Amino acid sequence: MIVRVCRAVGFNPRTIYLVDGVDSYDIMLDSSAEMLGEVVVTGYQAIERRKLTASITKMNIDEDKLGSVMNIDQALAGQVAGLSAMQSSGTPGAPLKIRIRGTSSLQGNQDPLWVIDGVPMNGTEMPSTDELKDIDNLYQSSIAGLNPSDIESITVLKDAAATAIYGTRAANGVIVITTKNGKKGKTQVSFSTRLSYSPKPGIGRLNLLNADEKVDLELELLRTNFTYRENKGEVSRILQQAQLLDAYKTGGWDMLPSDVQSRINALRNVNTDWNDILFRDTFSQEYNISASGGGDKATYYTSLGFQDERGNVEGVGMSRFNVVLKTRYSLSDSFPHDPECRCRRCSSHRCRMGAGKGWHVGSNTQDWRIRRCR
């Protein structure tokens, strides 16, 4: 028996079983009421998609879209037409450079406005290049500590008609985030975990010099009077300590005494695997648990989240802890009240070069905010 599935935009799919001897089939598809009645939240109103005329893209967040991403801005990459997300740094938790419909300014701010549950966020601008190079302070945007598992949907506003309500702040587009809320019914408990493994970078395909070849290269460069960085390298340092650098340039290897030749030849046996020393295999983990429910007059949603993401470089990583408490209760039909409390703590660290230096805590941000919705 042959099975075929008939699909059409705006209709529910239907499975057809083909029978031998039957040449034609009359197929009737049912309208998809869910798609026709889908509501899009623009930050200041909720409107049905079929009545929407502005350029807006809505993306519902589920486990398939999240995958192994640790930050919500990473989930937008490749999901929205006209939105580009570029990695600014390889550091775990580093913000992405997001552009909606290209670059709009050569020198001004080009980052979109983020709106979370109707509240425009401040401090979402992308750190400058000099700030990203600062090893003592790691810069993150204000959405860096937001748990992707607490998000229900994301709406991207692209054109002027959709972003007009926010004024000049929305010149680069608006990203509206709607978080999860409690729903009427029995208490529902959800637990999810994401584990990811990242091997250290492999250099097996690179044709690198071994210690013997590197010593020969340094000696040859000194003989050719190649002055660029001639003071670098262990061979050059040995000759300078013995004050024989000029003598070697003039007469070559035979002008060096036996003890200096022995010290240089000893370098040929020192083969250091710097890839094994500097890099490591990493194992990142994330755990989330939430509970939601409610009745006719009140609903609630609470969640706990923990994330530990490590970089391939020793001493580089990021950890995050989230707590969300949301309650909605109605004193009357015309007076709903939504108290909400969000607590999050983000800690990023990277290694710091220098004698006697280990890893250095770059940023340790805490964000405790209590918001009350009208």
mmCIF file of C-alpha atoms in Angstrom:
data_model
loop_
_atom_site.group_PDB
_atom_site.id
_atom_site.type_symbol
_atom_site.label_atom_id
_atom_site.label_comp_id
_atom_site.label_asym_id
_atom_site.label_seq_id
_atom_site.Cartn_x
_atom_site.Cartn_y
_atom_site.Cartn_z
ATOM 1 C CA MET A 1 0.000 0.000 0.000
ATOM 2 C CA ILE A 2 1.311 3.429 -0.972
ATOM 3 C CA VAL A 3 0.818 6.366 1.408
ATOM 4 C CA ARG A 4 0.835 10.022 0.393
ATOM 5 C CA VAL A 5 0.426 13.172 2.503
ATOM 6 C CA CYS A 6 -1.346 16.176 0.959
ATOM 7 C CA ARG A 7 -0.394 19.611 2.305
ATOM 8 C CA ALA A 8 -1.402 23.183 1.530
ATOM 9 C CA VAL A 9 -0.722 26.528 3.180
ATOM 10 C CA GLY A 10 -3.490 27.378 5.647
ATOM 11 C CA PHE A 11 -4.865 23.805 5.760
ATOM 12 C CA ASN A 12 -4.294 20.761 7.905
ATOM 13 C CA PRO A 13 -2.368 17.928 6.207
ATOM 14 C CA ARG A 14 -4.258 14.772 5.251
ATOM 15 C CA THR A 15 -2.939 11.260 4.674
ATOM 16 C CA ILE A 16 -4.156 9.381 1.574
ATOM 17 C CA TYR A 17 -3.775 5.638 1.039
ATOM 18 C CA LEU A 18 -3.449 4.737 -2.644
ATOM 19 C CA VAL A 19 -5.294 1.594 -3.747
ATOM 20 C CA ASP A 20 -4.567 -0.454 -6.844
ATOM 21 C CA GLY A 21 -7.082 0.104 -9.621
ATOM 22 C CA VAL A 22 -8.226 3.565 -8.479
ATOM 23 C CA ASP A 23 -7.122 6.312 -10.856
ATOM 24 C CA SER A 24 -8.525 9.457 -9.209
ATOM 25 C CA TYR A 25 -9.224 10.697 -5.696
ATOM 26 C CA ASP A 26 -11.359 13.551 -4.375
ATOM 27 C CA ILE A 27 -9.448 15.179 -1.518
ATOM 28 C CA MET A 28 -10.840 17.854 0.808
ATOM 29 C CA LEU A 29 -8.542 19.612 3.289
ATOM 30 C CA ASP A 30 -9.766 21.237 6.485
ATOM 31 C CA SER A 31 -8.828 24.848 7.193
ATOM 32 C CA SER A 32 -6.158 25.362 9.813
ATOM 33 C CA ALA A 33 -7.922 27.565 12.350
ATOM 34 C CA GLU A 34 -4.739 27.759 14.399
ATOM 35 C CA MET A 35 -2.781 29.390 11.582
ATOM 36 C CA LEU A 36 -5.590 31.749 10.582
ATOM 37 C CA GLY A 37 -6.105 32.912 14.134
ATOM 38 C CA GLU A 38 -2.464 33.206 15.119
ATOM 39 C CA VAL A 39 -1.775 36.339 17.156
ATOM 40 C CA VAL A 40 1.353 38.449 16.738
ATOM 41 C CA VAL A 41 2.570 40.587 19.664
ATOM 42 C CA THR A 42 4.256 43.783 18.452
ATOM 43 C CA GLY A 43 5.129 45.124 21.887
ATOM 44 C CA TYR A 44 2.189 47.531 22.162
ATOM 45 C CA GLN A 45 -0.683 45.482 20.694
ATOM 46 C CA ALA A 46 -1.746 41.946 19.827
ATOM 47 C CA ILE A 47 -3.114 41.506 16.328
ATOM 48 C CA GLU A 48 -4.115 38.551 14.155
ATOM 49 C CA ARG A 49 -1.541 37.666 11.534
ATOM 50 C CA ARG A 50 -4.047 37.872 8.663
ATOM 51 C CA LYS A 51 -4.777 41.508 9.557
ATOM 52 C CA LEU A 52 -1.120 42.459 9.829
ATOM 53 C CA THR A 53 0.341 44.667 7.093
ATOM 54 C CA ALA A 54 3.740 45.603 8.576
ATOM 55 C CA SER A 55 6.958 43.616 8.066
ATOM 56 C CA ILE A 56 7.018 41.392 11.130
ATOM 57 C CA THR A 57 8.396 37.911 11.727
ATOM 58 C CA LYS A 58 7.260 35.814 14.677
ATOM 59 C CA MET A 59 9.204 32.808 15.913
ATOM 60 C CA ASN A 60 7.842 30.434 18.535
ATOM 61 C CA ILE A 61 10.567 29.044 20.772
ATOM 62 C CA ASP A 62 10.754 25.290 21.288
ATOM 63 C CA GLU A 63 13.453 22.713 21.925
ATOM 64 C CA ASP A 64 14.022 22.169 18.210
ATOM 65 C CA LYS A 65 14.939 25.821 17.663
ATOM 66 C CA LEU A 66 17.021 26.102 20.815
ATOM 67 C CA GLY A 67 19.181 23.065 20.160
ATOM 68 C CA SER A 68 22.464 23.543 21.990
ATOM 69 C CA VAL A 69 22.453 27.372 22.066
ATOM 70 C CA MET A 70 23.116 28.955 25.430
ATOM 71 C CA ASN A 71 21.984 32.539 24.708
ATOM 72 C CA ILE A 72 18.773 33.752 23.142
ATOM 73 C CA ASP A 73 20.530 35.887 20.511
ATOM 74 C CA GLN A 74 22.232 32.739 19.190
ATOM 75 C CA ALA A 75 18.806 31.180 18.552
ATOM 76 C CA LEU A 76 17.973 33.982 16.082
ATOM 77 C CA ALA A 77 20.820 33.121 13.727
ATOM 78 C CA GLY A 78 19.438 31.773 10.460
ATOM 79 C CA GLN A 79 15.811 31.827 11.649
ATOM 80 C CA VAL A 80 14.578 35.272 10.528
ATOM 81 C CA ALA A 81 14.731 36.649 6.996
ATOM 82 C CA GLY A 82 16.690 39.899 6.826
ATOM 83 C CA LEU A 83 18.393 39.357 10.205
ATOM 84 C CA SER A 84 22.108 38.617 10.383
ATOM 85 C CA ALA A 85 23.836 37.459 13.560
ATOM 86 C CA MET A 86 27.637 37.521 13.610
ATOM 87 C CA GLN A 87 29.890 36.221 16.360
ATOM 88 C CA SER A 88 31.915 39.027 17.931
ATOM 89 C CA SER A 89 34.187 36.845 20.038
ATOM 90 C CA GLY A 90 34.840 33.200 20.775
ATOM 91 C CA THR A 91 34.405 33.760 24.496
ATOM 92 C CA PRO A 92 31.422 31.861 25.974
ATOM 93 C CA GLY A 93 28.528 34.253 26.539
ATOM 94 C CA ALA A 94 29.904 36.933 24.210
ATOM 95 C CA PRO A 95 27.099 38.958 22.573
ATOM 96 C CA LEU A 96 26.319 38.526 18.892
ATOM 97 C CA LYS A 97 26.398 41.417 16.459
ATOM 98 C CA ILE A 98 22.797 41.531 15.205
ATOM 99 C CA ARG A 99 21.770 43.580 12.168
ATOM 100 C CA ILE A 100 18.216 43.861 10.821
ATOM 101 C CA ARG A 101 18.028 44.702 7.125
ATOM 102 C CA GLY A 102 21.681 45.631 6.884
ATOM 103 C CA THR A 103 23.746 48.502 8.244
ATOM 104 C CA SER A 104 21.880 51.761 8.775
ATOM 105 C CA SER A 105 24.672 53.992 10.102
ATOM 106 C CA LEU A 106 28.412 54.298 9.608
ATOM 107 C CA GLN A 107 29.268 55.714 13.023
ATOM 108 C CA GLY A 108 26.092 55.607 15.102
ATOM 109 C CA ASN A 109 24.521 52.742 17.000
ATOM 110 C CA GLN A 110 23.387 49.889 14.742
ATOM 111 C CA ASP A 111 21.964 47.463 17.287
ATOM 112 C CA PRO A 112 18.227 46.722 17.484
ATOM 113 C CA LEU A 113 16.038 47.627 20.439
ATOM 114 C CA TRP A 114 15.125 44.728 22.721
ATOM 115 C CA VAL A 115 11.710 44.718 24.393
ATOM 116 C CA ILE A 116 10.969 42.096 27.058
ATOM 117 C CA ASP A 117 7.318 41.716 28.062
ATOM 118 C CA GLY A 118 6.591 45.267 26.930
ATOM 119 C CA VAL A 119 9.565 46.862 28.711
ATOM 120 C CA PRO A 120 12.325 48.350 26.485
ATOM 121 C CA MET A 121 15.735 47.247 27.721
ATOM 122 C CA ASN A 122 18.683 49.568 28.189
ATOM 123 C CA GLY A 123 22.306 48.549 27.754
ATOM 124 C CA THR A 124 21.717 46.217 24.811
ATOM 125 C CA GLU A 125 24.233 48.010 22.595
ATOM 126 C CA MET A 126 27.068 45.941 21.220
ATOM 127 C CA PRO A 127 30.387 46.601 23.049
ATOM 128 C CA SER A 128 32.964 48.463 21.003
ATOM 129 C CA THR A 129 36.024 46.765 19.540
ATOM 130 C CA ASP A 130 38.290 48.225 22.238
ATOM 131 C CA GLU A 131 35.974 46.945 24.965
ATOM 132 C CA LEU A 132 35.919 43.448 23.474
ATOM 133 C CA LYS A 133 39.739 43.398 23.515
ATOM 134 C CA ASP A 134 39.868 44.357 27.212
ATOM 135 C CA ILE A 135 40.949 41.192 29.060
ATOM 136 C CA ASP A 136 40.236 42.704 32.484
ATOM 137 C CA ASN A 137 36.553 43.429 31.866
ATOM 138 C CA LEU A 138 34.179 41.226 29.921
ATOM 139 C CA TYR A 139 31.261 43.155 28.470
ATOM 140 C CA GLN A 140 27.811 41.656 28.030
ATOM 141 C CA SER A 141 24.442 43.076 27.035
ATOM 142 C CA SER A 142 21.499 43.269 29.401
ATOM 143 C CA ILE A 143 19.848 40.245 27.776
ATOM 144 C CA ALA A 144 22.870 38.000 28.337
ATOM 145 C CA GLY A 145 21.404 36.476 31.499
ATOM 146 C CA LEU A 146 17.972 35.741 30.039
ATOM 147 C CA ASN A 147 17.201 32.027 30.064
ATOM 148 C CA PRO A 148 16.080 30.816 26.597
ATOM 149 C CA SER A 149 13.862 28.177 28.228
ATOM 150 C CA ASP A 150 11.719 30.935 29.802
ATOM 151 C CA ILE A 151 10.866 32.479 26.417
ATOM 152 C CA GLU A 152 7.633 31.654 24.634
ATOM 153 C CA SER A 153 8.049 33.613 21.394
ATOM 154 C CA ILE A 154 10.168 36.256 19.674
ATOM 155 C CA THR A 155 8.808 38.859 17.278
ATOM 156 C CA VAL A 156 11.145 40.837 15.028
ATOM 157 C CA LEU A 157 9.832 44.224 13.837
ATOM 158 C CA LYS A 158 11.617 45.335 10.692
ATOM 159 C CA ASP A 159 10.013 48.277 8.896
ATOM 160 C CA ALA A 160 9.004 51.791 9.969
ATOM 161 C CA ALA A 161 5.317 50.907 10.253
ATOM 162 C CA ALA A 162 6.053 48.241 12.856
ATOM 163 C CA THR A 163 8.630 50.207 14.868
ATOM 164 C CA ALA A 164 7.023 53.686 14.836
ATOM 165 C CA ILE A 165 5.666 53.418 18.385
ATOM 166 C CA TYR A 166 9.218 53.232 19.808
ATOM 167 C CA GLY A 167 10.529 56.351 18.060
ATOM 168 C CA THR A 168 14.170 56.844 17.117
ATOM 169 C CA ARG A 169 15.332 54.016 19.394
ATOM 170 C CA ALA A 170 13.780 51.586 16.921
ATOM 171 C CA ALA A 171 15.608 52.909 13.860
ATOM 172 C CA ASN A 172 17.585 49.649 13.680
ATOM 173 C CA GLY A 173 14.600 47.376 14.263
ATOM 174 C CA VAL A 174 12.947 45.922 17.352
ATOM 175 C CA ILE A 175 13.139 42.439 18.854
ATOM 176 C CA VAL A 176 10.136 41.763 21.113
ATOM 177 C CA ILE A 177 10.478 38.872 23.574
ATOM 178 C CA THR A 178 7.416 37.334 25.216
ATOM 179 C CA THR A 179 8.185 35.141 28.195
ATOM 180 C CA LYS A 180 6.152 32.201 29.426
ATOM 181 C CA ASN A 181 3.203 32.645 31.777
ATOM 182 C CA GLY A 182 1.110 30.330 33.892
ATOM 183 C CA LYS A 183 -2.018 28.799 32.375
ATOM 184 C CA LYS A 184 -5.277 27.719 33.918
ATOM 185 C CA GLY A 185 -5.285 24.065 34.878
ATOM 186 C CA LYS A 186 -3.398 21.546 36.948
ATOM 187 C CA THR A 187 0.168 22.157 37.997
ATOM 188 C CA GLN A 188 2.578 21.218 35.229
ATOM 189 C CA VAL A 189 6.208 20.512 36.084
ATOM 190 C CA SER A 190 8.777 20.502 33.312
ATOM 191 C CA PHE A 191 12.446 19.558 33.468
ATOM 192 C CA SER A 192 14.956 19.838 30.647
ATOM 193 C CA THR A 193 18.680 19.464 30.323
ATOM 194 C CA ARG A 194 21.127 20.156 27.522
ATOM 195 C CA LEU A 195 24.571 18.611 27.458
ATOM 196 C CA SER A 196 27.120 19.450 24.782
ATOM 197 C CA TYR A 197 30.639 18.258 24.077
ATOM 198 C CA SER A 198 33.194 20.259 22.124
ATOM 199 C CA PRO A 199 36.566 18.730 21.223
ATOM 200 C CA LYS A 200 39.661 20.872 21.243
ATOM 201 C CA PRO A 201 40.821 22.274 17.896
ATOM 202 C CA GLY A 202 42.779 19.768 15.857
ATOM 203 C CA ILE A 203 46.042 20.728 14.161
ATOM 204 C CA GLY A 204 46.767 17.363 12.568
ATOM 205 C CA ARG A 205 46.186 18.771 9.071
ATOM 206 C CA LEU A 206 48.614 21.659 9.607
ATOM 207 C CA ASN A 207 52.165 21.208 8.346
ATOM 208 C CA LEU A 208 53.994 22.604 11.381
ATOM 209 C CA LEU A 209 57.699 22.747 12.065
ATOM 210 C CA ASN A 210 59.200 20.398 14.607
ATOM 211 C CA ALA A 211 61.942 21.531 16.985
ATOM 212 C CA ASP A 212 64.806 20.503 14.668
ATOM 213 C CA GLU A 213 63.324 22.364 11.697
ATOM 214 C CA LYS A 214 62.639 25.470 13.796
ATOM 215 C CA VAL A 215 66.256 25.656 14.990
ATOM 216 C CA ASP A 216 67.518 25.361 11.396
ATOM 217 C CA LEU A 217 65.086 28.104 10.327
ATOM 218 C CA GLU A 218 66.259 30.505 13.049
ATOM 219 C CA LEU A 219 69.915 29.870 12.189
ATOM 220 C CA GLU A 220 69.279 30.427 8.485
ATOM 221 C CA LEU A 221 67.380 33.667 9.100
ATOM 222 C CA LEU A 222 70.261 35.043 11.184
ATOM 223 C CA ARG A 223 72.778 34.225 8.452
ATOM 224 C CA THR A 224 70.712 36.034 5.788
ATOM 225 C CA ASN A 225 70.726 39.296 7.816
ATOM 226 C CA PHE A 226 66.919 39.213 8.056
ATOM 227 C CA THR A 227 66.606 41.859 10.761
ATOM 228 C CA TYR A 228 62.854 41.625 11.325
ATOM 229 C CA ARG A 229 62.313 40.105 14.791
ATOM 230 C CA GLU A 230 65.889 38.846 14.851
ATOM 231 C CA ASN A 231 65.926 39.250 18.628
ATOM 232 C CA LYS A 232 63.106 36.739 18.987
ATOM 233 C CA GLY A 233 63.600 33.013 19.382
ATOM 234 C CA GLU A 234 65.703 30.921 21.745
ATOM 235 C CA VAL A 235 68.627 30.601 19.302
ATOM 236 C CA SER A 236 68.975 34.363 19.082
ATOM 237 C CA ARG A 237 68.793 34.705 22.875
ATOM 238 C CA ILE A 238 71.583 32.130 23.358
ATOM 239 C CA LEU A 239 73.846 33.925 20.880
ATOM 240 C CA GLN A 240 73.148 37.314 22.463
ATOM 241 C CA GLN A 241 73.898 36.012 25.955
ATOM 242 C CA ALA A 242 77.234 34.684 24.680
ATOM 243 C CA GLN A 243 77.798 37.924 22.694
ATOM 244 C CA LEU A 244 78.368 35.871 19.565
ATOM 245 C CA LEU A 245 75.510 37.098 17.366
ATOM 246 C CA ASP A 246 77.733 39.208 15.097
ATOM 247 C CA ALA A 247 80.361 36.474 14.986
ATOM 248 C CA TYR A 248 77.800 33.939 13.796
ATOM 249 C CA LYS A 249 76.488 36.319 11.123
ATOM 250 C CA THR A 250 80.040 36.747 9.850
ATOM 251 C CA GLY A 251 81.576 33.273 10.109
ATOM 252 C CA GLY A 252 78.667 30.910 10.560
ATOM 253 C CA TRP A 253 78.336 27.803 12.718
ATOM 254 C CA ASP A 254 82.069 27.074 12.936
ATOM 255 C CA MET A 255 82.691 30.378 14.726
ATOM 256 C CA LEU A 256 80.698 29.215 17.752
ATOM 257 C CA PRO A 257 82.428 27.476 20.693
ATOM 258 C CA SER A 258 81.413 23.920 21.553
ATOM 259 C CA ASP A 259 79.413 24.866 24.667
ATOM 260 C CA VAL A 260 77.216 27.300 22.692
ATOM 261 C CA GLN A 261 76.737 24.708 19.945
ATOM 262 C CA SER A 262 75.657 22.182 22.588
ATOM 263 C CA ARG A 263 73.081 24.565 24.036
ATOM 264 C CA ILE A 264 71.619 25.225 20.564
ATOM 265 C CA ASN A 265 71.584 21.531 19.650
ATOM 266 C CA ALA A 266 69.781 20.760 22.899
ATOM 267 C CA LEU A 267 66.841 22.788 21.575
ATOM 268 C CA ARG A 268 66.356 20.233 18.785
ATOM 269 C CA ASN A 269 65.067 17.718 21.337
ATOM 270 C CA VAL A 270 62.455 20.033 22.870
ATOM 271 C CA ASN A 271 59.133 19.294 21.123
ATOM 272 C CA THR A 272 56.236 20.966 22.927
ATOM 273 C CA ASP A 273 52.629 20.213 21.953
ATOM 274 C CA TRP A 274 51.228 23.701 22.488
ATOM 275 C CA ASN A 275 47.819 22.651 21.190
ATOM 276 C CA ASP A 276 47.548 20.145 24.028
ATOM 277 C CA ILE A 277 48.732 22.705 26.599
ATOM 278 C CA LEU A 278 46.598 25.674 25.519
ATOM 279 C CA PHE A 279 43.373 23.923 24.514
ATOM 280 C CA ARG A 280 41.099 21.311 26.044
ATOM 281 C CA ASP A 281 38.004 19.246 25.377
ATOM 282 C CA THR A 282 34.970 20.884 26.956
ATOM 283 C CA PHE A 283 31.715 19.652 28.380
ATOM 284 C CA SER A 284 28.943 22.237 28.845
ATOM 285 C CA GLN A 285 25.731 21.631 30.742
ATOM 286 C CA GLU A 286 22.406 23.360 31.337
ATOM 287 C CA TYR A 287 19.520 22.402 33.622
ATOM 288 C CA ASN A 288 16.052 23.971 33.782
ATOM 289 C CA ILE A 289 13.011 23.152 35.872
ATOM 290 C CA SER A 290 9.710 25.012 35.848
ATOM 291 C CA ALA A 291 6.232 24.731 37.359
ATOM 292 C CA SER A 292 3.070 26.462 36.163
ATOM 293 C CA GLY A 293 -0.645 26.292 36.749
ATOM 294 C CA GLY A 294 -3.536 28.227 38.223
ATOM 295 C CA GLY A 295 -7.270 28.672 38.469
ATOM 296 C CA ASP A 296 -9.943 31.122 37.387
ATOM 297 C CA LYS A 297 -8.606 34.052 39.434
ATOM 298 C CA ALA A 298 -4.874 33.455 39.535
ATOM 299 C CA THR A 299 -2.088 31.751 37.572
ATOM 300 C CA TYR A 300 1.585 31.322 38.340
ATOM 301 C CA TYR A 301 4.843 30.405 36.627
ATOM 302 C CA THR A 302 8.162 29.772 38.354
ATOM 303 C CA SER A 303 11.438 28.404 37.047
ATOM 304 C CA LEU A 304 15.027 27.724 38.038
ATOM 305 C CA GLY A 305 17.870 27.498 35.569
ATOM 306 C CA PHE A 306 21.586 26.803 35.772
ATOM 307 C CA GLN A 307 24.120 26.900 32.945
ATOM 308 C CA ASP A 308 27.842 26.157 32.908
ATOM 309 C CA GLU A 309 29.559 26.766 29.578
ATOM 310 C CA ARG A 310 33.285 26.258 29.174
ATOM 311 C CA GLY A 311 35.600 27.431 26.437
ATOM 312 C CA ASN A 312 38.255 25.407 24.658
ATOM 313 C CA VAL A 313 40.941 27.621 26.199
ATOM 314 C CA GLU A 314 41.928 26.801 29.761
ATOM 315 C CA GLY A 315 40.326 29.145 32.292
ATOM 316 C CA VAL A 316 37.678 30.552 29.933
ATOM 317 C CA GLY A 317 33.990 29.985 30.636
ATOM 318 C CA MET A 318 30.676 31.382 31.781
ATOM 319 C CA SER A 319 28.100 30.324 34.352
ATOM 320 C CA ARG A 320 24.548 31.585 34.824
ATOM 321 C CA PHE A 321 21.849 31.112 37.455
ATOM 322 C CA ASN A 322 18.244 32.223 36.878
ATOM 323 C CA VAL A 323 15.168 32.454 39.085
ATOM 324 C CA VAL A 324 11.782 33.567 37.711
ATOM 325 C CA LEU A 325 8.612 34.084 39.762
ATOM 326 C CA LYS A 326 5.511 35.262 37.871
ATOM 327 C CA THR A 327 1.970 35.497 39.189
ATOM 328 C CA ARG A 328 -1.184 36.840 37.578
ATOM 329 C CA TYR A 329 -4.327 37.392 39.586
ATOM 330 C CA SER A 330 -7.496 39.310 38.848
ATOM 331 C CA LEU A 331 -9.243 41.432 41.445
ATOM 332 C CA SER A 332 -11.975 41.893 38.848
ATOM 333 C CA ASP A 333 -12.509 41.303 35.141
ATOM 334 C CA SER A 334 -11.287 44.801 34.318
ATOM 335 C CA PHE A 335 -8.367 44.926 36.757
ATOM 336 C CA PRO A 336 -5.801 42.157 36.198
ATOM 337 C CA HIS A 337 -2.551 42.397 38.146
ATOM 338 C CA ASP A 338 0.778 40.825 37.104
ATOM 339 C CA PRO A 339 3.553 40.970 39.714
ATOM 340 C CA GLU A 340 6.819 39.503 38.480
ATOM 341 C CA CYS A 341 10.263 38.939 39.972
ATOM 342 C CA ARG A 342 13.346 37.980 37.957
ATOM 343 C CA CYS A 343 16.713 37.244 39.498
ATOM 344 C CA ARG A 344 19.790 36.290 37.546
ATOM 345 C CA ARG A 345 23.494 36.084 38.144
ATOM 346 C CA CYS A 346 26.075 35.795 35.372
ATOM 347 C CA SER A 347 29.774 35.190 35.885
ATOM 348 C CA SER A 348 32.305 35.144 33.048
ATOM 349 C CA HIS A 349 36.010 34.493 33.325
ATOM 350 C CA ARG A 350 38.971 34.152 31.027
ATOM 351 C CA CYS A 351 42.660 33.451 31.459
ATOM 352 C CA ARG A 352 44.978 36.412 31.891
ATOM 353 C CA MET A 353 48.505 36.314 30.474
ATOM 354 C CA GLY A 354 51.453 37.287 32.624
ATOM 355 C CA ALA A 355 53.923 35.932 35.140
ATOM 356 C CA GLY A 356 52.220 34.484 38.158
ATOM 357 C CA LYS A 357 48.751 35.077 36.717
ATOM 358 C CA GLY A 358 46.054 32.454 36.608
ATOM 359 C CA TRP A 359 42.529 32.989 35.396
ATOM 360 C CA HIS A 360 40.906 36.311 36.085
ATOM 361 C CA VAL A 361 37.263 37.088 36.764
ATOM 362 C CA GLY A 362 36.357 39.536 34.039
ATOM 363 C CA SER A 363 32.768 40.358 34.917
ATOM 364 C CA ASN A 364 30.459 39.436 37.695
ATOM 365 C CA THR A 365 27.092 40.996 37.005
ATOM 366 C CA GLN A 366 23.988 40.685 39.097
ATOM 367 C CA ASP A 367 20.591 41.815 37.971
ATOM 368 C CA TRP A 368 17.753 41.855 40.446
ATOM 369 C CA ARG A 369 14.652 43.516 39.158
ATOM 370 C CA ILE A 370 11.032 43.466 40.175
ATOM 371 C CA ARG A 371 8.512 44.598 37.604
ATOM 372 C CA ARG A 372 4.821 45.180 37.976
ATOM 373 C CA CYS A 373 2.678 45.114 34.847
ATOM 374 C CA ARG A 374 -0.299 47.334 34.323
#
